[in-house]
Coordinates of C-alpha atoms in Angstrom, one line a residue:
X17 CA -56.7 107.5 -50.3
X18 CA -57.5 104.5 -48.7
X19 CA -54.7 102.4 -46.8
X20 CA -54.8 98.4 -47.6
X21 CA -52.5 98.0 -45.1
X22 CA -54.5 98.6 -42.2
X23 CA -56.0 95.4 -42.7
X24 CA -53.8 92.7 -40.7
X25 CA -53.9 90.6 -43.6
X26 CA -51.7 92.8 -45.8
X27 CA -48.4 92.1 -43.3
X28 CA -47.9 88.9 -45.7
X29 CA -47.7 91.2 -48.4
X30 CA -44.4 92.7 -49.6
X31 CA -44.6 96.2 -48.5
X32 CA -43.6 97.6 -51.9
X33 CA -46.3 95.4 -53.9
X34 CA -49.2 97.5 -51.8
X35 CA -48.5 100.6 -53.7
X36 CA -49.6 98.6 -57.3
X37 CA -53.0 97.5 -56.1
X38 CA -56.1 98.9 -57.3
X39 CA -58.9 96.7 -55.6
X40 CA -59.1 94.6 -53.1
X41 CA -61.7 92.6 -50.5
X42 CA -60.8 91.1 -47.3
X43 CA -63.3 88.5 -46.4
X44 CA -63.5 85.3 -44.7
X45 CA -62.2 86.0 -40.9
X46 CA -60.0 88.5 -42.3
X47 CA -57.9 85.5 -43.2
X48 CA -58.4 85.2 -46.9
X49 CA -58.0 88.6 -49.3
X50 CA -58.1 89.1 -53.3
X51 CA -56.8 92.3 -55.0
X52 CA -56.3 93.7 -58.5
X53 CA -52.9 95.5 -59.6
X54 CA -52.9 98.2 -62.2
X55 CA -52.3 96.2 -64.9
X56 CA -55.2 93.9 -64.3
X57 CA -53.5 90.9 -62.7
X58 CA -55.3 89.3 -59.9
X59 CA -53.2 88.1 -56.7
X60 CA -54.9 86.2 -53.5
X61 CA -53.4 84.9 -49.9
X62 CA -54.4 83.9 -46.8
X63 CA -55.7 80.4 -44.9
X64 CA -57.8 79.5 -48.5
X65 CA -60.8 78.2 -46.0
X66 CA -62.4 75.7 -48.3
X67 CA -60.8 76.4 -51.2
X68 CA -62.3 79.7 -51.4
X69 CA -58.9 81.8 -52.9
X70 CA -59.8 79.8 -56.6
X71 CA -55.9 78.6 -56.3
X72 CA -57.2 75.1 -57.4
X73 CA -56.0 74.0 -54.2
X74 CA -57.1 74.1 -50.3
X75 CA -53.8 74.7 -49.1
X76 CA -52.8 78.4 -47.0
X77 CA -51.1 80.8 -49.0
X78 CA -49.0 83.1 -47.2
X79 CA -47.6 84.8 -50.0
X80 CA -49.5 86.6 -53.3
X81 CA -50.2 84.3 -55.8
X82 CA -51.6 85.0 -58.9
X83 CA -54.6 83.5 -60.3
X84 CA -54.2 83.2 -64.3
X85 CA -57.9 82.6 -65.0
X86 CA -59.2 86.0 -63.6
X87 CA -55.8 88.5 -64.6
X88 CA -56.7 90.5 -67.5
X89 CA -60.9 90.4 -66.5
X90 CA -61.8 93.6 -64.9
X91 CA -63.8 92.8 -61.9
X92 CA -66.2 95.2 -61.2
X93 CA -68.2 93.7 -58.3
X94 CA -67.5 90.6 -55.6
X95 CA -69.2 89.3 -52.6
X96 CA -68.6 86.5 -50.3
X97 CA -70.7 84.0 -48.1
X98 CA -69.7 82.5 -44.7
X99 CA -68.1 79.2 -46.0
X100 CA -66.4 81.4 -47.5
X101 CA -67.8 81.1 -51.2
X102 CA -66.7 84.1 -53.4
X103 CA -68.7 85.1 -56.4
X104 CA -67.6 88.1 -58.3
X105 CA -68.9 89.9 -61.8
X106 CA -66.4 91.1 -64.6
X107 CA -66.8 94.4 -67.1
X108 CA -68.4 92.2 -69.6
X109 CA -71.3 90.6 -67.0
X110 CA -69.8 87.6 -66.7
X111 CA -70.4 85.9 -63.3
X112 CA -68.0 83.3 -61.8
X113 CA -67.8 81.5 -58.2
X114 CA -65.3 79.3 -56.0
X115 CA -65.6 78.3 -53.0
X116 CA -67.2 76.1 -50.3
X117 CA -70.9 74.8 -52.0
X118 CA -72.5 73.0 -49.9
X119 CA -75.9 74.7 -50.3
X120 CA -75.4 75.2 -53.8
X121 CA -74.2 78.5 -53.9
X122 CA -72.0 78.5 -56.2
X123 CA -74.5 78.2 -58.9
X124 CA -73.1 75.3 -61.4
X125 CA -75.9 73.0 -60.1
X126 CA -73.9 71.0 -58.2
X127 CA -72.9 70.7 -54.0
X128 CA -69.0 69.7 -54.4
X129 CA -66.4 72.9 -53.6
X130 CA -65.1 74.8 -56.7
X131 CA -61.4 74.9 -55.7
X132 CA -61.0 77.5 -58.7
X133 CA -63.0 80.1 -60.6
X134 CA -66.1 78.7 -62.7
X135 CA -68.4 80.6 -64.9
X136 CA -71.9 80.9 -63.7
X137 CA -73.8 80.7 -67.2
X138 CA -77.1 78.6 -66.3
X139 CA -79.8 80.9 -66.7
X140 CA -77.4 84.2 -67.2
X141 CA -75.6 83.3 -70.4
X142 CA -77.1 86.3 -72.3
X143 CA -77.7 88.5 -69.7
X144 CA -74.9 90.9 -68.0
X145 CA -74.6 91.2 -64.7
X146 CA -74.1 94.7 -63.4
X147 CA -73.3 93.2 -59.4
X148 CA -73.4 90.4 -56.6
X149 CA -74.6 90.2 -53.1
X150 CA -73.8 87.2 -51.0
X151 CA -75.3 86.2 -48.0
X152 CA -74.2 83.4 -45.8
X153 CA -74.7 80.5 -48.1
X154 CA -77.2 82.1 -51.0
X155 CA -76.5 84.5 -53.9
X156 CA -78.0 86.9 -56.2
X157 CA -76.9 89.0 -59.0
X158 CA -78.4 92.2 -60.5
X159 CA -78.7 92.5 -64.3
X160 CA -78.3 95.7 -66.4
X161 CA -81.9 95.4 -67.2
X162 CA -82.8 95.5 -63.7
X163 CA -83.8 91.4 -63.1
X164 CA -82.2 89.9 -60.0
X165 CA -81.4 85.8 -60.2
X166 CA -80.3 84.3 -56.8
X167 CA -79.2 81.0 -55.6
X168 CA -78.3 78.6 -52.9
X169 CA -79.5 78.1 -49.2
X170 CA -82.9 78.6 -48.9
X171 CA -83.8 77.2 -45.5
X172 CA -85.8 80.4 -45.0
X173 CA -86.6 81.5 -47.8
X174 CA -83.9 84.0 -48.8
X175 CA -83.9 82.8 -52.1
X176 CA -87.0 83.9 -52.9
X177 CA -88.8 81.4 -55.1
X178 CA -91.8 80.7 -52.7
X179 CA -90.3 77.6 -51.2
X180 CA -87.6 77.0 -48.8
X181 CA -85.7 73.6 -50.9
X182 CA -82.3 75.1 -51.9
X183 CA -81.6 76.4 -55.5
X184 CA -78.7 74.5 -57.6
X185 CA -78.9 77.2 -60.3
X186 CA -79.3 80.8 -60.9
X187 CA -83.4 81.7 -60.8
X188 CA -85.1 84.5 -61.7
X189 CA -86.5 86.2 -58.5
X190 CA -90.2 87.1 -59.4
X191 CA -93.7 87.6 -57.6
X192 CA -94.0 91.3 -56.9
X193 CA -90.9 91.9 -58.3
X194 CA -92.3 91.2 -61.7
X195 CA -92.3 94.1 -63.9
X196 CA -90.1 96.1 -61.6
X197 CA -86.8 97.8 -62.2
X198 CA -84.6 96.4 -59.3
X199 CA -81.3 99.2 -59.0
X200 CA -79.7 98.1 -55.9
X201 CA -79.4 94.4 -53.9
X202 CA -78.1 93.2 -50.6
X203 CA -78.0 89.8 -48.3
X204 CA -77.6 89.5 -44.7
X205 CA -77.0 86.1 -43.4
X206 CA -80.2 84.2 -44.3
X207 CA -82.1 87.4 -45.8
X208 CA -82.4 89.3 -49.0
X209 CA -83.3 93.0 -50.2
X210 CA -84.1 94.9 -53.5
X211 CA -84.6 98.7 -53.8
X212 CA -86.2 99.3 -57.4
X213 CA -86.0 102.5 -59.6
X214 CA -89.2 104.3 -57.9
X215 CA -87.2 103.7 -54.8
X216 CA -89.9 100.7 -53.3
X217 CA -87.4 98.9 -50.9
X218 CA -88.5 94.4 -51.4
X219 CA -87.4 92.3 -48.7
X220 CA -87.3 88.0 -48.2
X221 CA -86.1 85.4 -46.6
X222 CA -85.0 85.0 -42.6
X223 CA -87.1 87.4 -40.4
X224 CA -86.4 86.2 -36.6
X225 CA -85.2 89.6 -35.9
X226 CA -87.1 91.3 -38.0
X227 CA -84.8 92.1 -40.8
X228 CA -87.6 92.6 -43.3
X229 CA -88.8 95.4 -42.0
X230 CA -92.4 93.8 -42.5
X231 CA -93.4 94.4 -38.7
X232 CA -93.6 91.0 -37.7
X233 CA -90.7 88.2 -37.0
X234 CA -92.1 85.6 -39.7
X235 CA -90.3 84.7 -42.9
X236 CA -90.9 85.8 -46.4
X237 CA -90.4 83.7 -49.1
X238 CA -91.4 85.4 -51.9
X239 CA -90.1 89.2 -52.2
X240 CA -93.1 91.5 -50.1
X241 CA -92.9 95.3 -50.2
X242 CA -91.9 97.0 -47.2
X243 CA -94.9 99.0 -46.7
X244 CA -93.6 101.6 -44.1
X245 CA -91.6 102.9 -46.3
X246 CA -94.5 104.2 -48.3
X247 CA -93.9 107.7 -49.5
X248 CA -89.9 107.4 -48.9
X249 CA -87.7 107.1 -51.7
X250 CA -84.4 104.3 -50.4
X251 CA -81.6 104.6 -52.9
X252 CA -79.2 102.7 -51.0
X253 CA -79.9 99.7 -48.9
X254 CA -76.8 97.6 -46.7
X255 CA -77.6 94.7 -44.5
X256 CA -75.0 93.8 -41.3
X257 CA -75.8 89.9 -40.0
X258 CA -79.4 90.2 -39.1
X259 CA -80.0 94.5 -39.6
X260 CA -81.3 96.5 -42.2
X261 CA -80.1 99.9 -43.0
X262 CA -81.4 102.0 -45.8
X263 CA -80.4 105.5 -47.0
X264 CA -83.0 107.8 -48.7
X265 CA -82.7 110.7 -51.5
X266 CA -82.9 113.0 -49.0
X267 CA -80.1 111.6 -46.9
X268 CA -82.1 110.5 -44.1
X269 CA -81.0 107.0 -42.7
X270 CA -83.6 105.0 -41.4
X271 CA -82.7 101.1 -39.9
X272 CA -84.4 97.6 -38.9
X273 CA -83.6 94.3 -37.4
X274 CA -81.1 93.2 -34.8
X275 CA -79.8 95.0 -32.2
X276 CA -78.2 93.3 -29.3
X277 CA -74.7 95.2 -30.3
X278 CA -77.0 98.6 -30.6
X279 CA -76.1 98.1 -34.6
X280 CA -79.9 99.6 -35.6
X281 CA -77.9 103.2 -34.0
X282 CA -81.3 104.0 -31.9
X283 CA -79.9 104.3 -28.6
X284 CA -80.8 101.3 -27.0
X285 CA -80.5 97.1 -28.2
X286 CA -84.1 96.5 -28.9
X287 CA -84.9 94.8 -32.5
X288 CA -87.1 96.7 -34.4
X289 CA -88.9 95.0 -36.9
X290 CA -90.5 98.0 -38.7
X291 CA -87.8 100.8 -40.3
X292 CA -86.7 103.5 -37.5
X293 CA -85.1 107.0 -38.7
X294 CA -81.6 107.0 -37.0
X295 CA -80.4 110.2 -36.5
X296 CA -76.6 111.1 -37.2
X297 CA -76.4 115.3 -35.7
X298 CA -78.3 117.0 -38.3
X299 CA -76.2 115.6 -40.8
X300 CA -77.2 114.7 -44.5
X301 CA -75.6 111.0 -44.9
X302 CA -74.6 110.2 -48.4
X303 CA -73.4 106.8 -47.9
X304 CA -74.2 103.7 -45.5
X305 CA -71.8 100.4 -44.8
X306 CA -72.8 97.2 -43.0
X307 CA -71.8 93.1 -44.3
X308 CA -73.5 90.5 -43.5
X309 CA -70.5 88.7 -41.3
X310 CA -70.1 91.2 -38.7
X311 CA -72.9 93.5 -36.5
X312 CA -71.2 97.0 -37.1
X313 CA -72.6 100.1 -39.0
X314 CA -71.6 103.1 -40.6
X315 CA -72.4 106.0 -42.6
X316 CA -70.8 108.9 -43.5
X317 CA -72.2 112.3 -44.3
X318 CA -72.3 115.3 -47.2
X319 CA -69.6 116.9 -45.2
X320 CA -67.2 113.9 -45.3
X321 CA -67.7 113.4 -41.8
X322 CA -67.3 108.8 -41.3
X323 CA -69.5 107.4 -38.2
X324 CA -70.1 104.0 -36.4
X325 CA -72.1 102.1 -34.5
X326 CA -73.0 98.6 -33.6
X327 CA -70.2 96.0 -32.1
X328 CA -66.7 97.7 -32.5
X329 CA -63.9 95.9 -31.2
X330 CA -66.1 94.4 -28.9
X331 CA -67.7 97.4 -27.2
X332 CA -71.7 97.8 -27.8
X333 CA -71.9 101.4 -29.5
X334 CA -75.5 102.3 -29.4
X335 CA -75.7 105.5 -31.2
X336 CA -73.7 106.9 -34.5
X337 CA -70.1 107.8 -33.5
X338 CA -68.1 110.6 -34.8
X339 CA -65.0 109.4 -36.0
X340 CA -61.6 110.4 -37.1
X341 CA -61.8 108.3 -40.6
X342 CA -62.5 109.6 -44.1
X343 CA -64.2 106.6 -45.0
X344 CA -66.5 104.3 -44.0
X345 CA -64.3 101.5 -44.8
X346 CA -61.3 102.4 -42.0
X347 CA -64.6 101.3 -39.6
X348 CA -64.1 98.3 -41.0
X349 CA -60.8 97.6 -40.7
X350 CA -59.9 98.9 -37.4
X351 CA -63.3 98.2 -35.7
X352 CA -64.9 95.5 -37.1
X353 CA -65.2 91.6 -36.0
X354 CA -63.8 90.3 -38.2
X355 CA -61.6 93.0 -40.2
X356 CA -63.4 92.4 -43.3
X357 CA -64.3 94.7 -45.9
X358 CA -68.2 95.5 -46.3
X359 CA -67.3 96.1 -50.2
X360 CA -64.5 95.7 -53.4
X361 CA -62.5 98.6 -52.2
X362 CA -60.8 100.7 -55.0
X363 CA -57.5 102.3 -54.4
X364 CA -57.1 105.3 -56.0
X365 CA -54.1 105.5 -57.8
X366 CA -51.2 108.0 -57.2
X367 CA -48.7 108.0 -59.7
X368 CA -49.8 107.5 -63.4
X369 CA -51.7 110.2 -64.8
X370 CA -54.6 109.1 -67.4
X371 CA -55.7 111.3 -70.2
X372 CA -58.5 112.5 -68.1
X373 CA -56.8 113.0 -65.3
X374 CA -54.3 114.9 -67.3
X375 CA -57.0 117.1 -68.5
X376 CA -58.5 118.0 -64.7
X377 CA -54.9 119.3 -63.8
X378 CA -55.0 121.5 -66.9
X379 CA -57.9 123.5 -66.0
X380 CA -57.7 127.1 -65.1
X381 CA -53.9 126.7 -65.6
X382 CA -52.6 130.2 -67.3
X383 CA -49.4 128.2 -67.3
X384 CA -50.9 125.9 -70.8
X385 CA -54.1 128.2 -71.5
X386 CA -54.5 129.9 -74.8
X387 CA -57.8 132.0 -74.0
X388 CA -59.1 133.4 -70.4
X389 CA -62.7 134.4 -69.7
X390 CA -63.4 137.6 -67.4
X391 CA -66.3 136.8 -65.3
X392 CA -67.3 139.4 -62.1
X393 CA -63.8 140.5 -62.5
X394 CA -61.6 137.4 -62.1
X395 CA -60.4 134.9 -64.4
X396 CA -60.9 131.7 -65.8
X397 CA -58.1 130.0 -67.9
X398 CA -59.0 127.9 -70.7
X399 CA -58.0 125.9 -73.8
X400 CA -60.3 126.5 -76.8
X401 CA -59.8 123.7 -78.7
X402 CA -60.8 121.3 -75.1
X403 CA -64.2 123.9 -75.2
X404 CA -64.6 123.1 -79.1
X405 CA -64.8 119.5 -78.4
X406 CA -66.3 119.1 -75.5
X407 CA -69.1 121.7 -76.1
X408 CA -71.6 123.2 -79.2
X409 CA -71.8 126.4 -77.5
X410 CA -67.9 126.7 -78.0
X411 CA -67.9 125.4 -81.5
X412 CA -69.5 128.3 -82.6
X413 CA -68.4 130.8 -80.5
X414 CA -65.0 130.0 -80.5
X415 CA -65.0 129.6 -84.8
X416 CA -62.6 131.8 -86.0
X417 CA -62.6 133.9 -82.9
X418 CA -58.7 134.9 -82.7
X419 CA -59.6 136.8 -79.0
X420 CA -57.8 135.9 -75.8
X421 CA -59.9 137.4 -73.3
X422 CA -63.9 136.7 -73.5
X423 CA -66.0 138.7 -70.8
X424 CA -68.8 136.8 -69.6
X425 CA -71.7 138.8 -67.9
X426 CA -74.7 136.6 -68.1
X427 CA -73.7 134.4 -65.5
X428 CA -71.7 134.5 -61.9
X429 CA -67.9 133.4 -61.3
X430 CA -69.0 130.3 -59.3
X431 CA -71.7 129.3 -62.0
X432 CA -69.2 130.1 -65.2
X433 CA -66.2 128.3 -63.3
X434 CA -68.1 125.4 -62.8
X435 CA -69.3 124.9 -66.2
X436 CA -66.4 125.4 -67.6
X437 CA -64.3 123.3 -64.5
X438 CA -67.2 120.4 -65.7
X439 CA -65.9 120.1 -69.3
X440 CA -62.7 119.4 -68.2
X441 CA -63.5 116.9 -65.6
X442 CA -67.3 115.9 -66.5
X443 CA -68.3 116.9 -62.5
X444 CA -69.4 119.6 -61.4
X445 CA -67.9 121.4 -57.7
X446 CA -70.6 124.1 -56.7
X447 CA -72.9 124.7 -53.9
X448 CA -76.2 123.5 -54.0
X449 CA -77.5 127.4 -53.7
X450 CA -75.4 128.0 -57.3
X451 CA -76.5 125.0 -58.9
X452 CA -79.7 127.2 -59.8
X453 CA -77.4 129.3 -61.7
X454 CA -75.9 126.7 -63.3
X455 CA -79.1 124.7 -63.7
X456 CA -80.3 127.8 -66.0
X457 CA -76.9 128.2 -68.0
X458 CA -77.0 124.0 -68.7
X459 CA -80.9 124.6 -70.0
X460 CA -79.7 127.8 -72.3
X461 CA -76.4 125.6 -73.8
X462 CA -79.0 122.4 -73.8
X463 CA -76.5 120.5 -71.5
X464 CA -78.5 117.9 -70.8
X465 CA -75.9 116.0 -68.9
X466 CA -75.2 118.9 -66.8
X467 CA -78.6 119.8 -65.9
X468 CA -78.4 116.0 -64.7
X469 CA -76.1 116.6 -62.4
X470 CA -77.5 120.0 -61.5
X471 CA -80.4 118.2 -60.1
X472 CA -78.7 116.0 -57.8
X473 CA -76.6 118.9 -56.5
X474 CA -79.4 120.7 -55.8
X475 CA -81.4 118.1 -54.0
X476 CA -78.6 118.2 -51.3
X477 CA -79.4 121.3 -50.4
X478 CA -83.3 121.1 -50.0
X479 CA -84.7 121.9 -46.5
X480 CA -88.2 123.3 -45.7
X481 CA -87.2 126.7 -46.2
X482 CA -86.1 126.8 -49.6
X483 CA -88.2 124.0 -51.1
X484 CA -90.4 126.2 -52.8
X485 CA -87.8 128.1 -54.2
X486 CA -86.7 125.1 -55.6
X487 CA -89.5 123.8 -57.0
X488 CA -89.9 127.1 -59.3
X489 CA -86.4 126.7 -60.6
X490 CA -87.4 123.3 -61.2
X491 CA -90.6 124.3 -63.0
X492 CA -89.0 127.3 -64.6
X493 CA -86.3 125.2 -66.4
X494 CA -88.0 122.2 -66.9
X495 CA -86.0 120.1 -65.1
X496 CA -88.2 117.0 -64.5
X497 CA -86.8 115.2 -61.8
X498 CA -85.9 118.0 -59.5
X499 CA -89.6 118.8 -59.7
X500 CA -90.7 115.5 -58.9
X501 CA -88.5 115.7 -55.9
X502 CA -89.2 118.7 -54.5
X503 CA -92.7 118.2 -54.7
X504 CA -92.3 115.5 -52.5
X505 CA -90.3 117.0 -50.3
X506 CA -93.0 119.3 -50.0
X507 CA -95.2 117.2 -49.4
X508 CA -93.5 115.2 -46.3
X509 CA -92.7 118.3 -45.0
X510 CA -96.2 119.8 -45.6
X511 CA -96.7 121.8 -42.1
X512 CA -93.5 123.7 -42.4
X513 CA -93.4 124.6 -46.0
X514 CA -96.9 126.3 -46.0
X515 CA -95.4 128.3 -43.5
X516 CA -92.8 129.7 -45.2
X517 CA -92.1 133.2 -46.6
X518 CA -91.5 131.6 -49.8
X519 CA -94.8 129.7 -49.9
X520 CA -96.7 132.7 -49.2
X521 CA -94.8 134.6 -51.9
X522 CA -95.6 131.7 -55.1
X523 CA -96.7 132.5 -57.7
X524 CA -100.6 131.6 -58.6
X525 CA -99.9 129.6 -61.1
X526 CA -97.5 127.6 -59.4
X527 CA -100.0 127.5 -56.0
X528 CA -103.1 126.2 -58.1
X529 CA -101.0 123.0 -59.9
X530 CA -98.8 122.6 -56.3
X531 CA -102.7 122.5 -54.5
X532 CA -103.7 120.2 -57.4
X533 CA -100.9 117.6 -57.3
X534 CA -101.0 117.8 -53.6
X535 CA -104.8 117.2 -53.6
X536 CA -104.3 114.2 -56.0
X537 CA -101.4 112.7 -53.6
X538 CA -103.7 112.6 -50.4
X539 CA -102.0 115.8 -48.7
X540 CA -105.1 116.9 -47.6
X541 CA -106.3 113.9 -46.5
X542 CA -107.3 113.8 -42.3

């Protein structure tokens, strides 16, 4: 769990409110924080820098104070600029903005400062936003049908509308992103990115340190692929104040940009303009973290192992550094200038139980369970009527079945355990090596959910060795995307697959469509 308090700015706040917030962002210098309580209230303090704590005022605040127009909205996404202008999106897609406006980027098509929160409707009235990046004085928003509308300052470009006059109102951000599926946005300072569903990374805006990625130090003004990236699928994509990190499906981490603080994590302060792999001890990183107001990085990896880079309380840190945190947003608040949060931080809660948190506890509890499955000689403790509901296998298994011990042969006690843990907590807690297993028990039940998540598990665990393997599971229980993956793993790790036992040992069927496919995507190519 996640400690608000070691953020400075939570010493105004009365040490026995901390334990009832649920979000929070610290942004500004560190000066100025929102948070969310339990019940949905929203509470702000700190220096209110051009009005931007929405308190309809510009004066400090050094106690919570409640803002009435955003209590009761669920926020589900926020992101501030450098004035500081905050802009955040609720549950229901609204979008709202307060703040300094000087460039416009607060959206209502004017350049005076919003001193409280103001819906954002021009151009987004019936569309819901899904999330907000901010840079310095521009900002987008992503929609749940994957358009991106941005914003403000557009000295450089960042706005993306092929000029560089500022934008009073939300605009659609076209050229090549037309007809694309954006799934992911980010601003540095003066620059913008988009990763879209096929996992293209799309950059604009301010280039000088070559941010873009685009190999050269010129600006962009309309959204241009980043062609190095060819052949890598980014999921993720973070920008720090002029650097570019992306994360891939595999869980490689490659970086771009500036680098006078070592913040790229190469080993040295040189900008790099085109994306470079940084490499974090063999590890697979699930998750990345810059903002655009300071020049540190981190990531952490599968293991749960947190890292940074970058500036960090002044010291130049030029290569990924093992840390003591669980998160990467500690980094953040102990190392970075200013401590500032790179994201809307949830606290997990610790007291009240939800139903579904109810229902993880219950699981395998012979204390409440009414039947037990016997799998490789242990067992599972259940509650048939949570298995009738949750599953058609049960339903008719369980119907007017008065047993209390079912033995279960067909499948292993990690694979059974999981499936059954998954119905209770809709997750699933398994290697990647027994996802197979439970990859083919989600395809008998027709899971489909599961077999979802499956997929991802199993991707984690991909390396050269057992790619092929993978592949025929893939194949075998026609699990789409997980073939489409390990195919191209396959093929950018080409040299060392063919070399494996497994590849030697494929079946001919498999060979001939894997030599096809591979044929068709240039493999072969010299």
């Amino acid at each position: 769990m996640v400690d608000v308090g070691k953020w400075p700015i939570f010493a105004l706040c009365p040490q026995e409110d901390l334990k009832f917030i649920q979000q929070a962002c610290v942004f500004g210098a560190g000066n100025e924080v929102l948070y969310l309580t339990k019940n949905d209230e929203v509470f702000v303090m700190g220096t209110n820098s051009s009005g931007c704590l929405g308190t309809g005022d510009a004066q400090s605040i050094l106690e919570p104070r409640r803002i009435d127009m955003l209590s009761g909205k669920r926020i589900v996404s926020l992101s501030y600029g450098s004035g500081p202008h905050v802009v955040i999106v609720t549950s229901d897609g609204e979008v709202y903005s307060w703040g300094h406006n000087a460039y416009s980027q607060l959206g209502n098509g004017s350049t005076n400062q919003a001193l409280s929160p103001c819906q954002v409707s021009t151009n987004l009235i019936n569309k819901k936003a899904i999330s907000v990046a901010c840079g310095s004085h521009h900002s987008m928003v992503l929609t749940c049908d994957g358009e991106v509308y941005a914003w403000g300052y557009n000295n450089s470009g960042q706005v993306g509308s092929g000029s560089t006059a500022n934008q009073p109102i939300p605009r659609k951000v076209t050229s090549c992103l037309q007809n694309k599926t954006v799934i992911g946005i980010a601003c540095g300072q003066m620059s913008s990115m988009a990763v879209v569903d096929n996992g293209e990374v799309y950059a604009w805006g301010y280039n000088g340190n070559g941010q873009l990625g685009l190999g050269s130090s010129g600006n962009q003004p309309t959204p241009c692929r980043i062609a190095a990236l060819q052949g890598i699928r980014v999921e993720q994509v973070v920008c720090g104040y002029a650097h570019t990190l992306a994360l891939t499906d595999e869980g490689v981490m490659y970086a771009w940009g500036a680098n006078s603080y070592g913040q790229l994590g190469t080993g040295n302060k040189s900008n790099q303009s085109y994306p470079v792999q940084v490499i974090v001890d063999k590890e697979r990183i699930v998750e990345i973290a810059a903002c655009h107001s300071s020049h540190t990085s981190a990531a952490k990896s599968q293991s749960g192992q947190v890292y940074m880079w970058g500036q960090c309380r002044g010291q130049s840190v030029i290569t990924p550094h093992l840390t003591h945190f669980s998160c990467t947003d500690d980094v953040f608040a102990c190392f970075s200038t200013p401590a500032i949060m790179w994201r809307l931080l949830s606290v997990e809660p610790d007291d009240h139980l939800t139903v579904a948190e109810s229902l993880k506890r219950e699981f395998d509890n012979p204390n409440t369970a009414d039947l037990k499955f016997l799998v490789d000689e242990k067992y599972i403790y259940v509650h048939k009527v949570l298995l009738q509901i949750r599953c058609e296998h049960f339903r008719s298994l369980l119907h007017e079945n008065e047993e209390e011990i079912i033995e279960m042969n067909q499948f292993s006690y990690p694979v059974y355990r999981a499936f059954l843990e998954y119905l209770y907590t809709d997750n699933i807690s398994i290697s990647p090596e027994d996802a197979i297993g439970l990859l083919e028990l989600a395809t008998i039940y027709r899971e489909n959910r599961l077999k979802q998540l499956c997929q991802q598990t199993i991707k984690q665990g991909i390396c050269e060795e057992n790619a092929v393997v993978l592949l025929s599971a893939a194949v075998k229980y026609d699990a789409q995307d997980l073939e489409d993956y390990c195919f191209r793993f396959c093929i950018n790790h080409m040299t060392v697959v063919t070399q494996t036992d497994a590849f030697a040992d494929m079946d001919s069927d498999l060979l001939k469509n894997f030599i096809n496919k591979a044929s068709k995507a240039g493999a072969f190519k010299n």
